[in-house]
């Protein structure tokens, strides 16, 4: 069932063969293009380069947000693609990012936001008042 | 074990009794304060009010990001608190947001980023090359 609120893809891109994990302009372009290809409408974005290395950035879209954090020293990037509505397909963005980062190994998980259930044995609270 | 990359809390706040779910300045203040209380260093932020209602916003911090999307018509907000390092405690931000939103029911999940495993039976790809 479609979540009433949103579809959230958490993605881990390991063993990235691309050369731009530490480039703020290149990572920004990557994420804006991923948003666009997914069918999302960009509202704004904010990107930041860290010293000595690493890029963090978020693209706010009318349908929620996309976020990335890169660890160039590990060839790793974590990405979130959170979209709502049926018009947008975040998996297109996921595949585009995977290809551009030249990730040899990636792990992903889709979570229906607004319909999340606690996992059995979770340490975390549920239905707290 | 601590993830080498980050701790990501996904939170769903239902039945929010507060009156400011549709106020961009109030939601922005809430998230900036949550970042600060968690011990994070704010790098920048971007917030947006949607028509007819709803607020989306992201606070980029030196330790990753915090994001919120509100659906005032459902008394609901989805929040992400993604932080790295041991100096920051996103659970403090989680509790602060819960209290301020006056959420009567919330569900949360913590995911170790960079160490995520596919769930058995997941529809999603893993270790694709």
Short mmCIF file of N, CA and C in Angstrom, two decimals, chain A residues 4-6 8-12 14 43-48 50 56-65 67-69 71 74 76 78-80 82 84 91 94-95 98 103-119 122 124-129, chain B residues 4-6 8-12 14 43-48 50 56-65 67-69 71 74 76 78-80 82 84 91 94-95 98 103-119 122 124-129:
data_model
loop_
_atom_site.label_atom_id
_atom_site.label_comp_id
_atom_site.label_asym_id
_atom_site.label_seq_id
_atom_site.Cartn_x
_atom_site.Cartn_y
_atom_site.Cartn_z
N UNK A 4 0.45 7.18 3.02
CA UNK A 4 -0.23 8.45 2.77
C UNK A 4 0.75 9.62 2.80
N UNK A 5 1.91 9.43 3.42
CA UNK A 5 2.81 10.56 3.63
C UNK A 5 4.06 10.54 2.76
N UNK A 6 4.71 9.42 2.65
CA UNK A 6 5.92 9.47 1.84
C UNK A 6 6.64 8.15 1.72
N UNK A 8 10.43 6.73 1.53
CA UNK A 8 11.77 7.18 1.91
C UNK A 8 12.78 6.08 1.58
N UNK A 9 13.67 6.37 0.64
CA UNK A 9 14.73 5.43 0.31
C UNK A 9 15.99 5.84 1.05
N UNK A 10 16.54 4.92 1.83
CA UNK A 10 17.84 5.12 2.46
C UNK A 10 18.83 4.31 1.63
N UNK A 11 19.87 4.95 1.16
CA UNK A 11 20.83 4.26 0.29
C UNK A 11 22.25 4.45 0.79
N UNK A 12 23.02 3.39 0.69
CA UNK A 12 24.44 3.43 1.04
C UNK A 12 25.21 3.05 -0.22
N UNK A 14 28.78 2.22 -1.54
CA UNK A 14 30.15 1.88 -1.16
C UNK A 14 31.00 1.75 -2.42
N UNK A 43 12.78 23.17 -4.71
CA UNK A 43 12.38 24.39 -4.01
C UNK A 43 13.61 25.17 -3.57
N UNK A 44 14.68 24.46 -3.24
CA UNK A 44 15.91 25.10 -2.79
C UNK A 44 16.95 24.05 -2.46
N UNK A 45 18.19 24.49 -2.22
CA UNK A 45 19.22 23.52 -1.86
C UNK A 45 20.30 24.18 -1.02
N UNK A 46 21.02 23.37 -0.29
CA UNK A 46 22.11 23.88 0.52
C UNK A 46 23.20 22.81 0.56
N UNK A 47 24.41 23.20 0.20
CA UNK A 47 25.53 22.26 0.16
C UNK A 47 26.71 22.85 0.91
N UNK A 48 27.55 21.97 1.44
CA UNK A 48 28.66 22.43 2.25
C UNK A 48 29.84 21.47 2.09
N UNK A 50 33.32 20.13 3.73
CA UNK A 50 33.98 20.09 5.03
C UNK A 50 35.49 19.99 4.87
N UNK A 56 28.35 17.64 2.26
CA UNK A 56 27.01 17.41 2.78
C UNK A 56 26.07 18.30 2.00
N UNK A 57 24.92 17.80 1.68
CA UNK A 57 23.99 18.67 0.98
C UNK A 57 22.58 18.14 0.99
N UNK A 58 21.64 19.08 0.87
CA UNK A 58 20.24 18.72 0.84
C UNK A 58 19.54 19.50 -0.26
N UNK A 59 18.69 18.81 -0.98
CA UNK A 59 17.82 19.46 -1.95
C UNK A 59 16.40 19.35 -1.41
N UNK A 60 15.80 20.50 -1.13
CA UNK A 60 14.40 20.51 -0.70
C UNK A 60 13.55 20.54 -1.95
N UNK A 61 12.61 19.60 -2.03
CA UNK A 61 11.73 19.54 -3.20
C UNK A 61 10.29 19.68 -2.72
N UNK A 62 9.42 20.03 -3.63
CA UNK A 62 8.00 20.20 -3.26
C UNK A 62 7.45 18.90 -2.70
N UNK A 63 8.11 17.79 -3.03
CA UNK A 63 7.64 16.47 -2.61
C UNK A 63 8.47 15.91 -1.45
N UNK A 64 9.21 16.73 -0.72
CA UNK A 64 9.99 16.39 0.49
C UNK A 64 11.47 16.74 0.33
N UNK A 65 12.40 15.77 0.37
CA UNK A 65 13.81 16.17 0.26
C UNK A 65 14.72 15.04 -0.18
N UNK A 67 18.96 14.06 0.38
CA UNK A 67 20.14 14.46 1.16
C UNK A 67 21.31 13.54 0.83
N UNK A 68 22.52 14.09 0.92
CA UNK A 68 23.72 13.28 0.70
C UNK A 68 24.80 13.69 1.68
N UNK A 69 25.58 12.70 2.11
CA UNK A 69 26.79 12.94 2.90
C UNK A 69 27.88 12.05 2.31
N UNK A 71 31.92 10.57 2.29
CA UNK A 71 33.17 10.32 2.99
C UNK A 71 34.18 9.87 1.93
N UNK A 74 36.66 7.07 2.39
CA UNK A 74 36.17 5.68 2.41
C UNK A 74 35.47 5.30 1.10
N UNK A 76 32.71 6.38 0.10
CA UNK A 76 31.35 6.09 0.57
C UNK A 76 30.45 7.32 0.54
N UNK A 78 26.29 8.32 1.78
CA UNK A 78 24.94 7.95 2.25
C UNK A 78 23.97 8.92 1.60
N UNK A 79 22.86 8.37 1.14
CA UNK A 79 21.87 9.20 0.44
C UNK A 79 20.47 8.89 0.96
N UNK A 80 19.67 9.94 1.10
CA UNK A 80 18.26 9.79 1.41
C UNK A 80 17.44 10.40 0.28
N UNK A 82 13.55 11.10 -0.09
CA UNK A 82 12.25 11.07 0.60
C UNK A 82 11.29 11.85 -0.28
N UNK A 84 7.00 12.32 -1.59
CA UNK A 84 5.60 11.96 -1.42
C UNK A 84 4.85 12.18 -2.73
N UNK A 91 13.26 6.05 -7.11
CA UNK A 91 14.16 4.98 -7.56
C UNK A 91 14.91 5.38 -8.83
N UNK A 94 17.75 7.20 -7.42
CA UNK A 94 18.66 6.22 -6.80
C UNK A 94 19.58 5.59 -7.85
N UNK A 95 18.99 5.15 -8.95
CA UNK A 95 19.77 4.48 -10.00
C UNK A 95 20.73 5.45 -10.68
N UNK A 98 23.68 6.03 -8.34
CA UNK A 98 24.53 4.82 -8.33
C UNK A 98 25.45 4.78 -9.54
N UNK A 103 29.34 3.29 -8.06
CA UNK A 103 29.37 2.48 -6.85
C UNK A 103 29.34 1.00 -7.19
N UNK A 104 30.33 0.27 -6.68
CA UNK A 104 30.40 -1.17 -6.96
C UNK A 104 29.54 -1.98 -6.00
N UNK A 105 29.12 -1.37 -4.91
CA UNK A 105 28.28 -2.09 -3.96
C UNK A 105 27.35 -1.08 -3.30
N UNK A 106 26.07 -1.37 -3.37
CA UNK A 106 25.16 -0.45 -2.68
C UNK A 106 24.07 -1.23 -1.98
N UNK A 107 23.61 -0.65 -0.91
CA UNK A 107 22.55 -1.24 -0.10
C UNK A 107 21.44 -0.19 0.01
N UNK A 108 20.22 -0.64 -0.11
CA UNK A 108 19.13 0.33 -0.04
C UNK A 108 17.95 -0.26 0.71
N UNK A 109 17.15 0.62 1.21
CA UNK A 109 16.00 0.22 2.01
C UNK A 109 14.90 1.24 1.76
N UNK A 110 13.68 0.76 1.54
CA UNK A 110 12.57 1.71 1.37
C UNK A 110 11.67 1.66 2.59
N UNK A 111 11.36 2.82 3.11
CA UNK A 111 10.52 2.91 4.31
C UNK A 111 9.30 3.76 3.99
N UNK A 112 8.13 3.24 4.34
CA UNK A 112 6.89 4.00 4.13
C UNK A 112 6.73 4.93 5.31
N UNK A 113 6.94 6.22 5.09
CA UNK A 113 6.81 7.17 6.19
C UNK A 113 5.34 7.43 6.50
N UNK A 114 5.07 7.55 7.78
CA UNK A 114 3.69 7.72 8.23
C UNK A 114 3.04 6.39 8.48
N UNK A 115 3.78 5.33 8.18
CA UNK A 115 3.23 3.99 8.32
C UNK A 115 4.31 3.06 8.87
N UNK A 116 5.28 3.67 9.57
CA UNK A 116 6.42 2.93 10.07
C UNK A 116 6.02 2.12 11.29
N UNK A 117 6.52 0.92 11.36
CA UNK A 117 6.22 0.10 12.53
C UNK A 117 7.51 -0.15 13.29
N UNK A 118 7.38 -0.26 14.58
CA UNK A 118 8.55 -0.64 15.38
C UNK A 118 8.92 -2.08 15.03
N UNK A 119 10.21 -2.31 14.99
CA UNK A 119 10.67 -3.68 14.77
C UNK A 119 10.57 -4.46 16.08
N UNK A 122 12.88 -4.02 19.16
CA UNK A 122 13.52 -2.71 19.02
C UNK A 122 13.78 -2.12 20.39
N UNK A 124 13.77 0.88 20.80
CA UNK A 124 13.22 2.23 20.76
C UNK A 124 11.76 2.26 21.17
N UNK A 125 11.37 3.40 21.61
CA UNK A 125 10.03 3.55 22.12
C UNK A 125 8.98 3.55 21.00
N UNK A 126 7.81 3.11 21.35
CA UNK A 126 6.69 3.17 20.41
C UNK A 126 5.48 3.61 21.19
N UNK A 127 4.63 4.33 20.51
CA UNK A 127 3.35 4.70 21.08
C UNK A 127 3.50 5.28 22.48
N UNK A 128 4.50 6.10 22.65
CA UNK A 128 4.68 6.73 23.96
C UNK A 128 3.75 7.93 24.06
N UNK A 129 3.31 8.22 25.23
CA UNK A 129 2.30 9.27 25.34
C UNK A 129 2.83 10.51 26.01
N UNK B 4 30.43 3.62 11.81
CA UNK B 4 31.52 4.53 11.50
C UNK B 4 31.01 5.81 10.83
N UNK B 5 29.81 5.78 10.29
CA UNK B 5 29.36 6.92 9.51
C UNK B 5 28.25 7.75 10.18
N UNK B 6 27.28 7.11 10.72
CA UNK B 6 26.24 7.95 11.30
C UNK B 6 25.11 7.18 11.95
N UNK B 8 21.08 7.44 12.44
CA UNK B 8 19.95 8.10 11.78
C UNK B 8 18.67 7.71 12.50
N UNK B 9 18.04 8.69 13.11
CA UNK B 9 16.74 8.45 13.74
C UNK B 9 15.64 8.89 12.78
N UNK B 10 14.73 7.97 12.48
CA UNK B 10 13.53 8.30 11.72
C UNK B 10 12.40 8.36 12.72
N UNK B 11 11.70 9.46 12.75
CA UNK B 11 10.64 9.63 13.74
C UNK B 11 9.34 10.06 13.09
N UNK B 12 8.26 9.51 13.61
CA UNK B 12 6.92 9.88 13.16
C UNK B 12 6.18 10.42 14.37
N UNK B 14 2.68 11.59 15.61
CA UNK B 14 1.24 11.62 15.31
C UNK B 14 0.51 12.39 16.41
N UNK B 43 25.19 24.54 10.16
CA UNK B 43 25.93 25.06 9.02
C UNK B 43 25.02 25.94 8.15
N UNK B 44 23.75 25.59 8.09
CA UNK B 44 22.79 26.34 7.29
C UNK B 44 21.42 25.69 7.39
N UNK B 45 20.41 26.36 6.87
CA UNK B 45 19.07 25.77 6.91
C UNK B 45 18.22 26.31 5.78
N UNK B 46 17.20 25.54 5.45
CA UNK B 46 16.28 25.98 4.40
C UNK B 46 14.89 25.46 4.77
N UNK B 47 13.93 26.38 4.79
CA UNK B 47 12.56 26.02 5.15
C UNK B 47 11.61 26.57 4.11
N UNK B 48 10.46 25.91 3.98
CA UNK B 48 9.51 26.28 2.94
C UNK B 48 8.09 25.99 3.42
N UNK B 50 4.24 25.38 2.29
CA UNK B 50 3.49 24.98 1.10
C UNK B 50 2.06 25.50 1.16
N UNK B 56 8.12 22.27 5.16
CA UNK B 56 9.26 21.37 4.93
C UNK B 56 10.52 22.14 5.29
N UNK B 57 11.44 21.47 5.91
CA UNK B 57 12.67 22.17 6.21
C UNK B 57 13.80 21.25 6.57
N UNK B 58 15.00 21.73 6.34
CA UNK B 58 16.20 20.96 6.64
C UNK B 58 17.21 21.87 7.33
N UNK B 59 17.83 21.35 8.35
CA UNK B 59 18.96 22.02 8.99
C UNK B 59 20.20 21.19 8.69
N UNK B 60 21.14 21.78 7.97
CA UNK B 60 22.40 21.09 7.71
C UNK B 60 23.33 21.39 8.88
N UNK B 61 23.87 20.34 9.46
CA UNK B 61 24.78 20.52 10.60
C UNK B 61 26.14 19.91 10.23
N UNK B 62 27.16 20.31 10.95
CA UNK B 62 28.50 19.77 10.67
C UNK B 62 28.51 18.26 10.83
N UNK B 63 27.52 17.74 11.56
CA UNK B 63 27.46 16.30 11.84
C UNK B 63 26.40 15.61 11.00
N UNK B 64 25.91 16.18 9.94
CA UNK B 64 24.96 15.63 8.95
C UNK B 64 23.73 16.52 8.80
N UNK B 65 22.52 16.03 9.12
CA UNK B 65 21.35 16.90 8.91
C UNK B 65 20.14 16.49 9.75
N UNK B 67 15.80 16.94 9.31
CA UNK B 67 14.77 17.32 8.34
C UNK B 67 13.39 17.13 8.94
N UNK B 68 12.45 17.95 8.50
CA UNK B 68 11.06 17.82 8.97
C UNK B 68 10.09 18.07 7.82
N UNK B 69 8.99 17.35 7.84
CA UNK B 69 7.88 17.60 6.91
C UNK B 69 6.60 17.52 7.75
N UNK B 71 2.33 17.74 8.09
CA UNK B 71 1.01 17.65 7.47
C UNK B 71 0.01 18.13 8.53
N UNK B 74 -3.33 16.51 9.21
CA UNK B 74 -3.36 15.19 9.87
C UNK B 74 -2.71 15.25 11.26
N UNK B 76 0.32 15.61 11.89
CA UNK B 76 1.45 14.68 11.75
C UNK B 76 2.71 15.39 11.27
N UNK B 78 6.85 14.16 10.08
CA UNK B 78 7.93 13.18 9.97
C UNK B 78 9.24 13.93 10.18
N UNK B 79 10.11 13.32 10.93
CA UNK B 79 11.39 13.97 11.25
C UNK B 79 12.54 12.99 11.06
N UNK B 80 13.64 13.49 10.51
CA UNK B 80 14.89 12.73 10.44
C UNK B 80 15.95 13.46 11.23
N UNK B 82 19.86 12.84 11.58
CA UNK B 82 21.00 12.04 11.10
C UNK B 82 22.25 12.75 11.60
N UNK B 84 26.53 12.25 12.93
CA UNK B 84 27.69 11.38 13.06
C UNK B 84 28.58 11.89 14.18
N UNK B 91 19.01 11.86 20.14
CA UNK B 91 17.84 11.51 20.95
C UNK B 91 17.37 12.68 21.82
N UNK B 94 15.22 14.50 19.47
CA UNK B 94 13.98 13.74 19.31
C UNK B 94 13.00 14.03 20.44
N UNK B 95 13.48 13.97 21.67
CA UNK B 95 12.61 14.19 22.85
C UNK B 95 12.11 15.63 22.90
N UNK B 98 9.35 16.05 20.30
CA UNK B 98 8.14 15.35 20.78
C UNK B 98 7.37 16.20 21.78
N UNK B 103 3.10 15.67 20.82
CA UNK B 103 2.68 14.46 20.12
C UNK B 103 2.21 13.40 21.11
N UNK B 104 1.00 12.92 20.90
CA UNK B 104 0.45 11.90 21.81
C UNK B 104 0.89 10.50 21.42
N UNK B 105 1.39 10.35 20.20
CA UNK B 105 1.83 9.02 19.76
C UNK B 105 3.00 9.21 18.81
N UNK B 106 4.11 8.59 19.11
CA UNK B 106 5.22 8.68 18.16
C UNK B 106 5.91 7.35 17.99
N UNK B 107 6.44 7.17 16.83
CA UNK B 107 7.15 5.93 16.48
C UNK B 107 8.54 6.35 16.00
N UNK B 108 9.54 5.62 16.44
CA UNK B 108 10.89 5.99 16.02
C UNK B 108 11.70 4.75 15.74
N UNK B 109 12.73 4.95 14.97
CA UNK B 109 13.59 3.85 14.54
C UNK B 109 14.98 4.42 14.38
N UNK B 110 15.98 3.72 14.90
CA UNK B 110 17.36 4.19 14.72
C UNK B 110 18.07 3.26 13.74
N UNK B 111 18.72 3.85 12.77
CA UNK B 111 19.43 3.07 11.76
C UNK B 111 20.90 3.49 11.75
N UNK B 112 21.77 2.50 11.79
CA UNK B 112 23.22 2.77 11.73
C UNK B 112 23.59 2.93 10.27
N UNK B 113 23.87 4.16 9.86
CA UNK B 113 24.22 4.40 8.45
C UNK B 113 25.65 3.94 8.19
N UNK B 114 25.83 3.37 7.02
CA UNK B 114 27.13 2.81 6.66
C UNK B 114 27.24 1.37 7.12
N UNK B 115 26.21 0.92 7.80
CA UNK B 115 26.25 -0.44 8.34
C UNK B 115 24.88 -1.09 8.19
N UNK B 116 24.14 -0.57 7.19
CA UNK B 116 22.76 -1.00 6.99
C UNK B 116 22.75 -2.37 6.31
N UNK B 117 21.85 -3.20 6.77
CA UNK B 117 21.73 -4.50 6.13
C UNK B 117 20.37 -4.61 5.47
N UNK B 118 20.36 -5.35 4.39
CA UNK B 118 19.06 -5.61 3.76
C UNK B 118 18.23 -6.47 4.69
N UNK B 119 16.95 -6.19 4.71
CA UNK B 119 16.07 -7.04 5.50
C UNK B 119 15.76 -8.30 4.71
N UNK B 122 13.47 -8.56 1.59
CA UNK B 122 13.34 -7.21 1.05
C UNK B 122 13.17 -7.27 -0.45
N UNK B 124 14.21 -5.01 -2.23
CA UNK B 124 15.20 -4.10 -2.79
C UNK B 124 16.53 -4.78 -3.05
N UNK B 125 17.26 -4.17 -3.92
CA UNK B 125 18.51 -4.78 -4.33
C UNK B 125 19.58 -4.63 -3.25
N UNK B 126 20.49 -5.56 -3.24
CA UNK B 126 21.64 -5.48 -2.35
C UNK B 126 22.86 -5.91 -3.12
N UNK B 127 23.96 -5.33 -2.78
CA UNK B 127 25.24 -5.75 -3.35
C UNK B 127 25.19 -5.87 -4.86
N UNK B 128 24.51 -4.93 -5.47
CA UNK B 128 24.46 -4.96 -6.93
C UNK B 128 25.74 -4.35 -7.48
N UNK B 129 26.12 -4.81 -8.62
CA UNK B 129 27.43 -4.38 -9.12
C UNK B 129 27.31 -3.47 -10.32
#
